[in-house]
Coordinates of C-alpha atoms in Angstrom, one line a residue:
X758 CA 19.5 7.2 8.5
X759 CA 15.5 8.3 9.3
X760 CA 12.9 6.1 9.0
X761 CA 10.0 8.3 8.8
X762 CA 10.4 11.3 11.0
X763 CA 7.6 12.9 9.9
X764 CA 5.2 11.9 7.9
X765 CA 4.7 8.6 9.8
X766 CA 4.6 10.4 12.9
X767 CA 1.5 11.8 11.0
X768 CA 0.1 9.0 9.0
X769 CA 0.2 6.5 12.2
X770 CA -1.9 8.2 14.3
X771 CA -5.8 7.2 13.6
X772 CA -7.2 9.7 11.2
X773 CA -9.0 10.9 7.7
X774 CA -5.4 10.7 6.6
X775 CA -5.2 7.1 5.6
X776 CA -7.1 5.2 3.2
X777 CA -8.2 2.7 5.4
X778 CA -10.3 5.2 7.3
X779 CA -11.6 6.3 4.4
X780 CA -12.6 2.6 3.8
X781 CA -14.2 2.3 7.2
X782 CA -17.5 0.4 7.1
X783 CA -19.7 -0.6 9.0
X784 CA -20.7 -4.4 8.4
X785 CA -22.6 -8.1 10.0
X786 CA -20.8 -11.3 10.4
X787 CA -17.1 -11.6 10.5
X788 CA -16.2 -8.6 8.5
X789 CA -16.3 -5.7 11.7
X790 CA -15.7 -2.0 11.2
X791 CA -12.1 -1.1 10.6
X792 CA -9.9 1.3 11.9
X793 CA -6.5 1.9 12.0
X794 CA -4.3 1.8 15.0
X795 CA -1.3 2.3 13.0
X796 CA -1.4 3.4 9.7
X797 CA 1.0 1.2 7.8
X798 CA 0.1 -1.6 10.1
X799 CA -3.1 -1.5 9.7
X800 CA -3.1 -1.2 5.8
X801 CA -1.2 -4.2 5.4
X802 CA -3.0 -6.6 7.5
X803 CA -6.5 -5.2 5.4
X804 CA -4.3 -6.7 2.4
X805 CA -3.6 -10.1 3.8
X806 CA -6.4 -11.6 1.6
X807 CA -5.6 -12.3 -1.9
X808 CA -7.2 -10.2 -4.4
X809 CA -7.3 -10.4 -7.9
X810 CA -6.6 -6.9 -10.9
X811 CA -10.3 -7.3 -11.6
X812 CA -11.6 -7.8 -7.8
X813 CA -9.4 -4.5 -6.8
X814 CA -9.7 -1.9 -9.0
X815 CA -11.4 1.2 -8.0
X816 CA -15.2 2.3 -8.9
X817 CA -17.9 1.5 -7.5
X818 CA -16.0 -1.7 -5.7
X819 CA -13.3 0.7 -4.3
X820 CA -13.1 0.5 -1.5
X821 CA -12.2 -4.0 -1.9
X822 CA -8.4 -1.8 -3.2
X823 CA -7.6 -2.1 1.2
X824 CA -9.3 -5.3 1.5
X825 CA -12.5 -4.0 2.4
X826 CA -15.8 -5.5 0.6
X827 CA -17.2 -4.4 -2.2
X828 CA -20.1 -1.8 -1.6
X829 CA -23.9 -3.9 -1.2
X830 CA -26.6 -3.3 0.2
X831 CA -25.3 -4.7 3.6
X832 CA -22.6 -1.4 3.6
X833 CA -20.9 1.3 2.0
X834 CA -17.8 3.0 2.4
X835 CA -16.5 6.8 2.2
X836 CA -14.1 5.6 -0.7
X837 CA -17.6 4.7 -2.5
X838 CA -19.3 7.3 -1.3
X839 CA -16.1 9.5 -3.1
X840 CA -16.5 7.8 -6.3
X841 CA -20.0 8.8 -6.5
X842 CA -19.7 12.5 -5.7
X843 CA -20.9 14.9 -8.6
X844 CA -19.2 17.0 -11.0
X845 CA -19.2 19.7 -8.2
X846 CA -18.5 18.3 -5.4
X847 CA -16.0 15.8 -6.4
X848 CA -13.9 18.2 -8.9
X849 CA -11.2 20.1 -7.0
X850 CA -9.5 21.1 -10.6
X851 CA -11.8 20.4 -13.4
X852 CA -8.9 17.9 -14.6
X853 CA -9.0 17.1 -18.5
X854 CA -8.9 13.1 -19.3
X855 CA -5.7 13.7 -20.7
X856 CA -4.5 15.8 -17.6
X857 CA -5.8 12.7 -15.3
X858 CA -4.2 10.0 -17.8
X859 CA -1.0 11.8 -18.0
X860 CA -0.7 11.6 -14.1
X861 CA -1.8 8.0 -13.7
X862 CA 1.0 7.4 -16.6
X863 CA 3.3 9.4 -14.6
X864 CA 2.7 7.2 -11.3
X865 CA 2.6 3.5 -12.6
X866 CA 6.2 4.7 -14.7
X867 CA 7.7 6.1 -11.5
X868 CA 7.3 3.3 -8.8
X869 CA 7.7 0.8 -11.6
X870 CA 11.6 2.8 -11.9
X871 CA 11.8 3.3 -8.2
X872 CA 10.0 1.2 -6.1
X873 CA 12.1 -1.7 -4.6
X874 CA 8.8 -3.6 -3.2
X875 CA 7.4 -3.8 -7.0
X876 CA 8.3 -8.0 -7.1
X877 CA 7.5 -8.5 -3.3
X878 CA 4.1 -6.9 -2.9
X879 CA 3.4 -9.2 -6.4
X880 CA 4.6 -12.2 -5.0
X881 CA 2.8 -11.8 -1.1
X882 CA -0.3 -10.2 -2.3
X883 CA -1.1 -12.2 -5.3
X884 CA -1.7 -9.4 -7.5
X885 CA -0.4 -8.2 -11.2
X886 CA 0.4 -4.8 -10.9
X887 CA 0.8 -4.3 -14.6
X888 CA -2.6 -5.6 -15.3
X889 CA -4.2 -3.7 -12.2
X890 CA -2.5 -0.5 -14.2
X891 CA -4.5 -1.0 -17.3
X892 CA -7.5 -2.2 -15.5
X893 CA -7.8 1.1 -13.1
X894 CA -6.3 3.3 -16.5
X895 CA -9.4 2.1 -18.4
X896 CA -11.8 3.4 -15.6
X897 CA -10.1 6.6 -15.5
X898 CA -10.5 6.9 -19.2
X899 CA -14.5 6.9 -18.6
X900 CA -14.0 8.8 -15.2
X901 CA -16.1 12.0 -14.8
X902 CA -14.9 13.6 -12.2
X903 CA -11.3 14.6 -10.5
X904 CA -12.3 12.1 -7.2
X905 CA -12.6 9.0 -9.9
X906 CA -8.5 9.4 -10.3
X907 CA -8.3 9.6 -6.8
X908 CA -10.5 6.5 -6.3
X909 CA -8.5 4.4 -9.0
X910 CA -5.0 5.7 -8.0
X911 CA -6.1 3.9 -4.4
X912 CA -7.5 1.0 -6.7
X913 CA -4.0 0.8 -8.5
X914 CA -1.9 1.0 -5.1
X915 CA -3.9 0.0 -2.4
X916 CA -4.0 -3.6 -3.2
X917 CA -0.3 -3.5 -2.6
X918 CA -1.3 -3.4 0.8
X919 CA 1.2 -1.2 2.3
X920 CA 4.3 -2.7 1.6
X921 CA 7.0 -0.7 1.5
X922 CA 5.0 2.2 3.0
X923 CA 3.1 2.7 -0.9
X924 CA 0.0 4.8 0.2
X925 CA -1.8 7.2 -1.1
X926 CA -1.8 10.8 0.6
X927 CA -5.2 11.8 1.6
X928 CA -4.4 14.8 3.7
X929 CA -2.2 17.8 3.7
X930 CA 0.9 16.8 5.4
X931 CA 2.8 20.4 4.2
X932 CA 2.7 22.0 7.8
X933 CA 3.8 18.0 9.5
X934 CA 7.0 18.3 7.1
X935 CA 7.9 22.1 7.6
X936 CA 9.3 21.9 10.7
X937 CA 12.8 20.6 10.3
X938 CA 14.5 21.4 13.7
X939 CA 16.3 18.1 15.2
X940 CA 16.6 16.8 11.7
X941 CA 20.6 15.6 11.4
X942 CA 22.9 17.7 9.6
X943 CA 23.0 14.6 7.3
X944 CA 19.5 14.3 6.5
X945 CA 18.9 17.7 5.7
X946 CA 19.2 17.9 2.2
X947 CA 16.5 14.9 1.9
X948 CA 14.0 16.1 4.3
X949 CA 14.4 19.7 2.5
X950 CA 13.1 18.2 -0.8
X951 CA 10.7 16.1 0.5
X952 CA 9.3 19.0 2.9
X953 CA 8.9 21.0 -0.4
X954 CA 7.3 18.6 -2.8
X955 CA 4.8 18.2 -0.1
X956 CA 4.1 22.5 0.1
X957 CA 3.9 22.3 -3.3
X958 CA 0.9 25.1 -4.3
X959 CA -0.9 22.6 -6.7
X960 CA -0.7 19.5 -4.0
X961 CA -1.7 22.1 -0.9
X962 CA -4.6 23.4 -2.6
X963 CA -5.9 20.2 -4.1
X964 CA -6.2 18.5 0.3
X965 CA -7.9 21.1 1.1
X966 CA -10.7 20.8 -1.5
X967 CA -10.5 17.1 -0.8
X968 CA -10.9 16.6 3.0
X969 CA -14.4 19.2 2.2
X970 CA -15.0 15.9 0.1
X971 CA -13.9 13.6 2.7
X972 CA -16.8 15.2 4.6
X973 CA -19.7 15.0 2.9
X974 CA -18.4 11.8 2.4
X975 CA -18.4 10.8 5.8
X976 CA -21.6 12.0 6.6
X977 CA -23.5 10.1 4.1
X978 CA -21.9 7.1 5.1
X979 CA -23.0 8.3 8.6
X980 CA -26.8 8.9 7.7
X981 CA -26.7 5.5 5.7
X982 CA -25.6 3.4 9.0
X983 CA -28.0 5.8 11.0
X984 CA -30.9 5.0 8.7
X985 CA -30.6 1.1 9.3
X986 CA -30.1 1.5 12.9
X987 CA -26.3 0.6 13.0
X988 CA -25.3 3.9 13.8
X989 CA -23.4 2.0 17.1
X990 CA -20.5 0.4 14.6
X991 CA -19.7 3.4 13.2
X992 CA -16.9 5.5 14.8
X993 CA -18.3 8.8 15.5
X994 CA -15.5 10.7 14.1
X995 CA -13.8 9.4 11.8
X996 CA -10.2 10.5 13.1
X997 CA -11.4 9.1 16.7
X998 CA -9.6 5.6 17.9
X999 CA -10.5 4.5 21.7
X1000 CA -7.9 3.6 23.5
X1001 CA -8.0 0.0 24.5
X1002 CA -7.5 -1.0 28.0
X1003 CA -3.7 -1.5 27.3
X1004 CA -2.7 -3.6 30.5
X1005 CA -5.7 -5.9 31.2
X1006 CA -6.2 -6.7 34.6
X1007 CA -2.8 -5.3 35.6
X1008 CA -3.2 -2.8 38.0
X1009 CA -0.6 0.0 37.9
X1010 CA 0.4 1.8 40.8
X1011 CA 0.8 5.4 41.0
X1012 CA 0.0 5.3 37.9
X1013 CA 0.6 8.8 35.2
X1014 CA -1.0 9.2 31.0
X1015 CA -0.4 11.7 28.5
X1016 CA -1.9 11.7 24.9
X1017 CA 1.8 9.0 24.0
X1018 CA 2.1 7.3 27.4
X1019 CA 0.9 5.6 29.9
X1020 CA 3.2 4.2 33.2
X1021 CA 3.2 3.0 36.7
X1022 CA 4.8 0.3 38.9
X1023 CA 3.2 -3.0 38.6
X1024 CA 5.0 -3.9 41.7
X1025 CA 6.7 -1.1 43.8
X1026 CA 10.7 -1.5 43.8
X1027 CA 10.8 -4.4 41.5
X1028 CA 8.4 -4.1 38.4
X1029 CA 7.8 -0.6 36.8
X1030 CA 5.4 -0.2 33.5
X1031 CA 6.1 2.6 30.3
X1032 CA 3.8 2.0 27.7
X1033 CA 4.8 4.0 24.4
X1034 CA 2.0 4.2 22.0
X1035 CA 4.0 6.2 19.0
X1036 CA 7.5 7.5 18.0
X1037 CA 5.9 10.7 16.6
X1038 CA 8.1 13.3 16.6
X1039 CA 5.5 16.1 17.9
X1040 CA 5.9 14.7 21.5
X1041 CA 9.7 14.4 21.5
X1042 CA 10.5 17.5 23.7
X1043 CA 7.5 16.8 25.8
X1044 CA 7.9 12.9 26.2
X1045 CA 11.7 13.6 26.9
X1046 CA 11.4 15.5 30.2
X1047 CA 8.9 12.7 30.8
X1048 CA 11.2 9.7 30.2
X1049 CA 13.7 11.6 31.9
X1050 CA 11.9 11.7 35.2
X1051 CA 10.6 8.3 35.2
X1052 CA 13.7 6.9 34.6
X1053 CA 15.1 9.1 37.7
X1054 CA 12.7 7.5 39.4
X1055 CA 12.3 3.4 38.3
X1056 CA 16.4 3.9 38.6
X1057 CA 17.0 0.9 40.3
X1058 CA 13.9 -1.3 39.7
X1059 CA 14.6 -4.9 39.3
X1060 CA 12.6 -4.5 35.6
X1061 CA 11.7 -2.2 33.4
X1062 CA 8.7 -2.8 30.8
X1063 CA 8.6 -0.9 27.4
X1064 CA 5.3 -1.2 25.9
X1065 CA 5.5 -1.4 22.2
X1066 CA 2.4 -2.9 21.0
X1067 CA 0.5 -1.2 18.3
X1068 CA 3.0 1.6 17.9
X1069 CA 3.1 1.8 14.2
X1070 CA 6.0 4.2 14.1
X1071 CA 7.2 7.8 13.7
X1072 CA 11.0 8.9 14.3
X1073 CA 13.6 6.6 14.7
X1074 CA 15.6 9.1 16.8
X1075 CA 12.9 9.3 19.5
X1076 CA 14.0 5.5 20.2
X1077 CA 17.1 6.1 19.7
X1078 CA 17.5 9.7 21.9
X1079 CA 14.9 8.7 24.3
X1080 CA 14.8 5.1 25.0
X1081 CA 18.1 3.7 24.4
X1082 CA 21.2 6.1 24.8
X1083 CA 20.1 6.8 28.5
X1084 CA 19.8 3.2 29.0
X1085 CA 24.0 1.8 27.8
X1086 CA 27.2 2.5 28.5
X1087 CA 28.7 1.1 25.5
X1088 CA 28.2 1.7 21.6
X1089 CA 25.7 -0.4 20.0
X1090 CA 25.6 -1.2 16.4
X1091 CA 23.4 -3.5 14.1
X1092 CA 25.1 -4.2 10.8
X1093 CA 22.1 -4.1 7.3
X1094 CA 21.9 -4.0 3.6
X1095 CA 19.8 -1.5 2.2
X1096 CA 19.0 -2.4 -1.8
X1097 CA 17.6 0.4 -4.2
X1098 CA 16.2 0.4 -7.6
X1099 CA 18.5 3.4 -9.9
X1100 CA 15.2 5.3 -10.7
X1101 CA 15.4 8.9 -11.6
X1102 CA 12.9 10.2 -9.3
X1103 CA 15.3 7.7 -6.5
X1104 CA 18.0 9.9 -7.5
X1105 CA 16.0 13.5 -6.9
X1106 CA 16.2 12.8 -3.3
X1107 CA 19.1 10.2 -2.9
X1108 CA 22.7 10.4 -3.2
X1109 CA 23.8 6.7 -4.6
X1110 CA 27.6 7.7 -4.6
X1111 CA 28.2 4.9 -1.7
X1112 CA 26.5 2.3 -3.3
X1113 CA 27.8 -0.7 -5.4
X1114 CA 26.1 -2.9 -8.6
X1115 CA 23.9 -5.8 -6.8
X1116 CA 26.0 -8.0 -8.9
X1117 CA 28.9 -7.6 -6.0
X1118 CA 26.7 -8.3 -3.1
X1119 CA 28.1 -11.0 -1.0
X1120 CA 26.3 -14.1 0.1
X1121 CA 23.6 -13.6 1.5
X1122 CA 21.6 -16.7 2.3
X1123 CA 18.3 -15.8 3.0
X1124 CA 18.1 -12.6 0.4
X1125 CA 15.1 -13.4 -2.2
X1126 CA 16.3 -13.9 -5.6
X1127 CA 13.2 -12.9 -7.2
X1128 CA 13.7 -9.4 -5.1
X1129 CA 16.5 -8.9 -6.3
X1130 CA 16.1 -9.6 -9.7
X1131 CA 14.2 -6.2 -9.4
X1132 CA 16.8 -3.9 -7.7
X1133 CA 19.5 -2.2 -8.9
X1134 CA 22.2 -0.8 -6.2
X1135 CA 22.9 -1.8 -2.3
X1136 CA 25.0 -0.3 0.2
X1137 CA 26.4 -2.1 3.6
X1138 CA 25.0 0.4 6.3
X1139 CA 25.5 0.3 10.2
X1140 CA 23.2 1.9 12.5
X1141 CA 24.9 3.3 15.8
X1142 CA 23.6 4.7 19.1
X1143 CA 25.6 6.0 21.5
X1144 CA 25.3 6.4 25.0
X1145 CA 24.7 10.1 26.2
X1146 CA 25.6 9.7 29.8
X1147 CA 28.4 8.1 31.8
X1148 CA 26.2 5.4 33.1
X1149 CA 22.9 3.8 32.0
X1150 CA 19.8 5.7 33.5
X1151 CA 18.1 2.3 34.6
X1152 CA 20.1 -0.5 36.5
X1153 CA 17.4 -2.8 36.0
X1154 CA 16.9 -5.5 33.3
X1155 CA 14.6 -4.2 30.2
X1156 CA 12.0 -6.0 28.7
X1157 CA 10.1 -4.9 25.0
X1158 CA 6.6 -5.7 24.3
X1159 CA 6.1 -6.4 20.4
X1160 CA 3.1 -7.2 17.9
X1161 CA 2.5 -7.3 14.2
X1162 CA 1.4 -4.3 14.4
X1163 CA 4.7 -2.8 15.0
X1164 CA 6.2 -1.4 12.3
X1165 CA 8.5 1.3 10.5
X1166 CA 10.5 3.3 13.2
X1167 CA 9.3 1.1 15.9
X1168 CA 10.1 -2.5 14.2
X1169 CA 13.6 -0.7 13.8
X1170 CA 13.5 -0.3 17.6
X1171 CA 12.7 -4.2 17.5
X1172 CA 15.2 -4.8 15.4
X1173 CA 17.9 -2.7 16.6
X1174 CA 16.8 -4.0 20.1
X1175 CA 16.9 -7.5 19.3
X1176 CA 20.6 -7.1 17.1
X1177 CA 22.3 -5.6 20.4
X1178 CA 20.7 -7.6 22.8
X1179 CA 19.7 -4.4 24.7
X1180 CA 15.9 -5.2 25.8
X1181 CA 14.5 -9.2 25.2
X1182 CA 11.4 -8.6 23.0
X1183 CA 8.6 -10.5 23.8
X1184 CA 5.2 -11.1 21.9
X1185 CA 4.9 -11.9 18.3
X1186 CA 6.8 -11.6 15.1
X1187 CA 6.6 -7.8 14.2
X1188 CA 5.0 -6.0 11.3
X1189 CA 8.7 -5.2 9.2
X1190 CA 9.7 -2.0 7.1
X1191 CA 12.3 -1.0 10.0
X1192 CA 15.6 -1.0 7.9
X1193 CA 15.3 2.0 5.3
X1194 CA 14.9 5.8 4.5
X1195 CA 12.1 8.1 4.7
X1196 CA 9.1 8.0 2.0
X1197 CA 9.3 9.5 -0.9
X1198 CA 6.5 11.4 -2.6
X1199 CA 5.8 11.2 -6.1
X1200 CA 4.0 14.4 -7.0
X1201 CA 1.3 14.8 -9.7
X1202 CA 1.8 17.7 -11.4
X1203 CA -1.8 18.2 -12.4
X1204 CA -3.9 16.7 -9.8
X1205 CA -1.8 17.5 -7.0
X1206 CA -2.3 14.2 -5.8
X1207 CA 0.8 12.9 -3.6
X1208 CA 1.2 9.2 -3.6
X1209 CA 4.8 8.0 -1.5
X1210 CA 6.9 4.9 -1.2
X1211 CA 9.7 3.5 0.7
X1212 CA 12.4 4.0 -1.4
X1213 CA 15.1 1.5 0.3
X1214 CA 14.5 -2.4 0.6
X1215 CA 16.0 -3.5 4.0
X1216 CA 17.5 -6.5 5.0
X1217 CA 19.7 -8.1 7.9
X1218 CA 23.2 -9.5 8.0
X1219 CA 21.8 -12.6 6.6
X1220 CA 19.4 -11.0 3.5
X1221 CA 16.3 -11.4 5.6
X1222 CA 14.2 -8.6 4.3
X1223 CA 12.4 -6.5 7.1
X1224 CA 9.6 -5.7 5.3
X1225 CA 8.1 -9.7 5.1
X1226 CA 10.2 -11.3 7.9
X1227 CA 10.1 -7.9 10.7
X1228 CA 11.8 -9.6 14.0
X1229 CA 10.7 -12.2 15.9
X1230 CA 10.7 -12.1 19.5
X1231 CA 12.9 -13.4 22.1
X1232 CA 10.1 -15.0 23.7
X1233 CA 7.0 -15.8 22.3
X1234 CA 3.2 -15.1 23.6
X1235 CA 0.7 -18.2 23.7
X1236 CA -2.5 -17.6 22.2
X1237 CA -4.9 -15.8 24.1
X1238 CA -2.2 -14.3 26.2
X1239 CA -1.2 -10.9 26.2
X1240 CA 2.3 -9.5 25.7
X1241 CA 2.1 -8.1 29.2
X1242 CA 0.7 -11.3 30.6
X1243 CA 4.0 -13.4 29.2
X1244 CA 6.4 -10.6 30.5
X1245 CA 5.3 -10.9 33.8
X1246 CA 5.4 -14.5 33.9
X1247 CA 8.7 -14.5 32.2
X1248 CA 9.6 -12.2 35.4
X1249 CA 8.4 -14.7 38.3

């Protein structure tokens, strides 16, 4: 099973390729410039507020659809600023109301058939989707231009605030999804359709007209901020993310960092320190000769720290190649239920023969009702890693840093971690969607607009679903303490 091998390995890292960047604004008070450490993260705590069909759908208050504020005179965002562009500059196609209407009809029919989060992201966000569909359809009846269905697409999903992985695509992600080596003999077929709907010619040609857009976009926001002397809050690239200081006042000693990791020993012989900031797939080969060495050489350390925090995701078999088969000598399993919805477009990329009617699920005590009034199919899966050597690499004992803003591939290394007992997890509860399949794109035929969707809703043994609950930690961080901080002490 792959949780985002690719395109999350993409969408998490900080970029124009998220709607929350293109949200990013500059404002006073409480309300500070946001970015995105981790894309699906990041989206869904920008959704935590509640928001009302009228209060989110796109226009001129576009960019409130990822919780941001409402364009004044105390901000603007790119999102706006795309709204706004003219007939030349915002038309990548030239798209008919019809043509625009008949893909906006297209979407709201296609994750209302297939996407399993429809009841949940209602029920946490406070929102009515159907009513946010015929507010945002209305607007794109009176829309001029081809970015005013890209703006009210982002007004119709982004309320959602993430769940479930919903986003619209803002970027090409055709050359991330191309490269299919190291995909499982198993997962093949699906990552072969999904790497083609994303090269489709129509979707290809319509991102790169769009990030121009995202440009000139970006720069007027720039010259707005620069004009009232706030130029300081705005990021000067909008793909650009500074690296926090990620161990405080911990010192590391001979200390080594790549673009994905950072490590040292926090105290020679006993304590040793691998922080991990992605799962993304493009460091895989390099990160592995890496790991390799450093666990050659932390060996037989007393402790071993693995630095979770803020990794948003990528590739579930970089935990499960890199971190943990060097580090057991036994099988380890975690037993889930994975629920679907029968959709048609669920069934272009999915192979349902294994799964039974939801009336024959067992009992299942903490499985939402309302949920699963919603969904259609489950199947009892297992996940297994295996150990690939004779021994475990390090003798030591293992510690996991976690946070909300873990999530997808790396809350399934939480969860996984935390279901074998293999690492004890410390921080807080962590940001979910760890149990599932890869994200499906839902092509528009005449926009070329991509919009995709977790297609599996995961639970535990117990019907806990992982995209509200995520894991909680083995031990938990005090306010105002750092993840690092309450490791160490936990270590004496």
């Amino acid at each position: 099973m792959l949780n985002g091998c690719k395109a999350d390995s993409k969408a998490e890292r900080p970029a124009a390729d998220s709607v929350t960047a293109l949200d990013s604004v500059a404002q006073t008070g409480d309300n500070k410039a946001e970015d995105k450490k981790a894309e699906e993260s990041a989206v869904k705590e920008s959704a935590t507020k509640k928001n009302t069909a009228e209060e989110t759908a796109a226009g001129e208050s576009a960019g409130e659809s990822s919780g941001q504020p409402p364009e004044t005179e105390e901000g603007i965002t790119v999102i706006g600023e795309f709204a706004r562009l003219s007939a030349e500059e915002g038309n990548w196609k030239g798209l008919t109301t019809e043509e625009k209407l008949e893909d906006f009809d297209f979407l709201y029919q296609t994750l209302k058939e297939n996407y399993p989060y429809w009841n949940l992201a209602e029920r946490t966000q406070n929102i009515d989707l159907e009513e946010q569909y015929r507010i945002c359809r209305e607007k794109i009846k009176n829309s001029e231009t081809d970015m005013q269905l890209f703006t009210n697409i982002q007004g119709f999903v982004g309320p959602c605030g993430g769940i479930g992985h919903l986003q619209l695509v803002v970027e090409n992600w055709a050359d991330d999804y191309s490269n299919l080596d190291g995909i499982s003999e198993d997962l093949l077929p699906l990552m072969r359709k999904i790497s083609d709907a994303y090269a489709n010619d129509t979707s290809v040609a319509a991102y790169e007209k769009i990030e121009k857009s995202f440009q000139k976009a970006w720069e007027k926001v720039q010259a707005y901020y620069e004009e009232q002397g706030m130029s300081d809050l705005l990021q000067s690239d909008p793909g650009s993310m500074a690296q926090e200081d990620e161990t405080g006042d911990t010192i590391l000693l001979d200390s080594g960092e790549t673009d994905n990791l950072l490590y040292g020993s926090i105290e020679e012989g006993k304590t040793a320190y691998i922080k991990i900031r992605f799962f993304d797939m493009d460091y895989y080969e390099e990160d592995r000769k890496i790991l390799t060495g450093l666990y050659e050489k932390y060996s037989d350390y007393e402790n071993v720290i693995f630095d979770l925090t803020d990794n948003g995701g990528g590739g579930m078999p970089y935990f499960d190649d890199l971190i943990m088969a060097p580090n057991i000598d036994h099988t380890c399993t975690a037993d889930t239920y994975q629920f679907v919805k029968n959709g048609s477009y669920n069934r272009k990329f999915m192979d349902f023969s294994e799964y039974k009617p939801v009336s024959e699920v067992p009992e299942l005590p903490r499985l939402n009702q309302e949920d699963l009034s919603g969904l259609d199919l489950f199947v009892a899966d297992t996940y297994k890693v295996e150990p690939s050597g004779e021994k475990k690499a390090l003798k030591g004992k293992l510690w996991m840093l976690v946070n909300e803003n873990v999530y997808s591939s790396s809350e399934y290394a939480a969860m996984f971690t935390k279901a074998t007992g293999f690492a004890t997890l410390v921080e807080r509860t962590t940001g979910g969607d760890g149990i599932g399949s890869e994200p499906l794109p839902i092509v528009l035929k005449n926009s070329g607009l991509i919009v995709r969707y977790s297609p599996v809703y995961g639970t535990t043994p117990d019907g806990a679903g992982s995209e509200e609950f995520g894991t909680e930690p083995d031990i938990l961080s005090p306010e105002g303490e750092s993840p690092l901080e309450t490791c160490l002490k936990a270590i004496g």
